[in-house]
Amino acid sequence: IELAPALCYCGCDAPDADYMHSEELRIAELAGVVKMRPAFSEAPVDGQMFVQHRIAAEADKVWKLLGVGAKVYICGDGGRMAPGVRDAFRTIYTERTPGADAADAGAWLDSLVADGRYIEDVYAAWRRPRFSLSLIHIDAADDMPCVGRGGRRIIKKHTVH
């Protein structure tokens, strides 16, 4: 079985302290199930502290997957991470669509949401949890039936606190 390309952008503070399920995720990557794209706020690589930075740095890969029908699943912090990721996606759109402006990018992202191709399952907290792992899963497959909150079809969903 050949799997469709899948990128998983995950963010946490430190790779050695709170990159939860890292061994299982490494095994999944070695098996070719997913390509992990971690971002660590306390150990940034090339200035990429947060998932939105890593998505922006790999915008061409993300845009290519979106062009073939990829779906995006956002899990994690709804107060800072999710808005940052939305901004990154709108920027990807405007930078790759001649003549597009912020309103066009907003309408494009809204259309992805309406089509079930951009789904958020996020939390809002008064204060930041001690440990949190935010995963952004971008997958071009449409035939892997998992059901998430509200009956929406998802491929992977993990939020660990």
C-alpha positions as CSV (number, residue, x, y, z in Angstrom):
1,I,0.0,0.0,0.0
2,E,1.4,3.4,-0.9
3,L,0.4,6.1,1.5
4,A,-0.3,9.7,0.4
5,P,2.2,12.3,1.6
6,A,1.6,13.4,5.2
7,L,3.4,16.2,7.1
8,C,3.0,16.5,10.8
9,Y,4.1,19.9,12.3
10,C,4.3,19.6,16.0
11,G,5.4,22.2,18.6
12,C,6.4,22.0,22.2
13,D,8.9,23.6,24.4
14,A,12.0,21.3,24.5
15,P,12.8,18.2,22.5
16,D,14.3,16.4,25.5
17,A,11.7,17.3,28.1
18,D,8.2,17.4,26.5
19,Y,8.2,16.0,23.0
20,M,5.6,13.5,24.0
21,H,5.2,10.3,22.0
22,S,8.5,11.1,20.2
23,E,9.5,7.5,20.0
24,E,6.2,6.4,18.4
25,L,6.3,9.4,16.0
26,R,9.9,8.5,15.0
27,I,8.8,4.9,14.3
28,A,5.9,6.1,12.2
29,E,8.3,8.4,10.3
30,L,10.7,5.6,9.7
31,A,7.9,3.4,8.4
32,G,7.0,6.1,5.9
33,V,3.6,6.9,7.5
34,V,4.3,10.6,8.2
35,K,7.1,13.1,7.9
36,M,7.5,14.8,11.2
37,R,8.2,18.6,11.3
38,P,8.9,19.5,15.0
39,A,9.4,23.0,16.2
40,F,10.7,23.7,19.7
41,S,10.3,27.1,21.3
42,E,13.2,26.5,23.7
43,A,15.5,25.0,21.1
44,P,14.7,26.8,17.8
45,V,16.3,25.6,14.6
46,D,17.0,28.3,11.9
47,G,14.7,30.7,13.9
48,Q,11.8,28.3,13.7
49,M,10.4,28.5,17.3
50,F,6.8,27.7,16.6
51,V,4.9,25.5,14.1
52,Q,3.7,28.6,12.2
53,H,7.4,29.4,11.6
54,R,8.2,25.9,10.3
55,I,5.1,25.9,8.1
56,A,6.2,29.3,6.6
57,A,9.7,28.0,6.0
58,E,8.3,25.0,4.2
59,A,5.6,26.9,2.4
60,D,6.4,25.4,-1.0
61,K,5.8,21.8,0.3
62,V,2.6,22.9,2.0
63,W,1.3,24.7,-1.1
64,K,2.1,21.7,-3.3
65,L,0.1,19.4,-1.0
66,L,-2.8,21.8,-0.8
67,G,-2.8,21.9,-4.6
68,V,-3.5,18.2,-4.7
69,G,-6.3,18.3,-2.2
70,A,-4.6,18.0,1.1
71,K,-6.5,18.4,4.3
72,V,-5.2,20.3,7.3
73,Y,-6.0,19.3,10.9
74,I,-5.0,21.8,13.7
75,C,-4.9,20.5,17.3
76,G,-3.6,22.4,20.3
77,D,-3.5,26.0,21.6
78,G,-6.4,28.0,20.3
79,G,-5.2,31.3,21.8
80,R,-1.8,31.7,20.1
81,M,-0.8,28.7,17.9
82,A,-4.0,28.4,15.9
83,P,-4.2,32.1,14.9
84,G,-0.5,32.0,14.0
85,V,-1.0,29.0,11.8
86,R,-4.0,30.7,10.1
87,D,-1.9,33.7,9.4
88,A,0.9,31.4,8.0
89,F,-1.6,29.8,5.6
90,R,-3.1,33.2,4.5
91,T,0.5,34.4,3.8
92,I,1.3,31.2,1.8
93,Y,-1.8,32.0,-0.3
94,T,-1.1,35.6,-0.9
95,E,2.6,34.9,-1.8
96,R,1.7,32.3,-4.3
97,T,-1.5,33.9,-5.9
98,P,-0.7,36.8,-8.1
99,G,-2.8,39.9,-7.2
100,A,-4.3,38.3,-4.1
101,D,-4.7,40.5,-1.0
102,A,-5.6,39.8,2.6
103,A,-9.3,39.6,1.9
104,D,-8.7,37.1,-0.9
105,A,-6.5,35.0,1.5
106,G,-9.2,35.1,4.2
107,A,-11.9,34.0,1.7
108,W,-9.6,31.2,0.5
109,L,-9.0,29.9,4.0
110,D,-12.8,30.2,4.7
111,S,-13.4,28.0,1.6
112,L,-10.9,25.4,2.9
113,V,-12.9,25.3,6.2
114,A,-16.3,25.1,4.4
115,D,-14.9,22.2,2.3
116,G,-13.7,20.3,5.3
117,R,-10.1,20.7,4.3
118,Y,-9.0,22.9,7.2
119,I,-10.3,21.6,10.6
120,E,-9.4,23.0,14.0
121,D,-9.8,21.1,17.3
122,V,-8.2,23.6,19.7
123,Y,-8.4,24.5,23.3
124,A,-8.4,27.9,25.0
125,A,-6.9,28.1,28.5
126,W,-6.7,30.9,31.0
127,R,-3.1,30.0,31.6
128,R,-0.8,27.9,29.5
129,P,-0.7,24.2,30.6
130,R,2.6,22.9,31.9
131,F,3.0,20.5,29.0
132,S,1.3,20.8,25.7
133,L,1.9,19.3,22.3
134,S,0.3,21.0,19.3
135,L,0.1,19.0,16.1
136,I,-0.7,20.2,12.6
137,H,-1.3,17.4,10.2
138,I,-1.4,18.0,6.5
139,D,-2.4,14.9,4.5
140,A,-3.3,14.4,0.9
141,A,-5.2,11.2,1.5
142,D,-8.9,11.1,1.7
143,D,-9.4,7.4,2.4
144,M,-8.3,6.9,6.0
145,P,-11.5,6.8,8.0
146,C,-11.1,8.1,11.6
147,V,-13.8,10.1,13.2
148,G,-13.2,13.0,15.5
149,R,-15.3,15.3,17.6
150,G,-18.6,16.2,15.8
151,G,-18.4,13.3,13.5
152,R,-15.8,15.0,11.2
153,R,-13.5,12.7,9.4
154,I,-9.9,13.1,10.4
155,I,-6.6,11.3,9.7
156,K,-4.7,11.9,12.9
157,K,-5.6,13.9,16.0
158,H,-3.5,14.2,19.1
159,T,-3.6,16.9,21.8
160,V,-1.6,16.0,24.8
161,H,-1.6,18.2,28.0
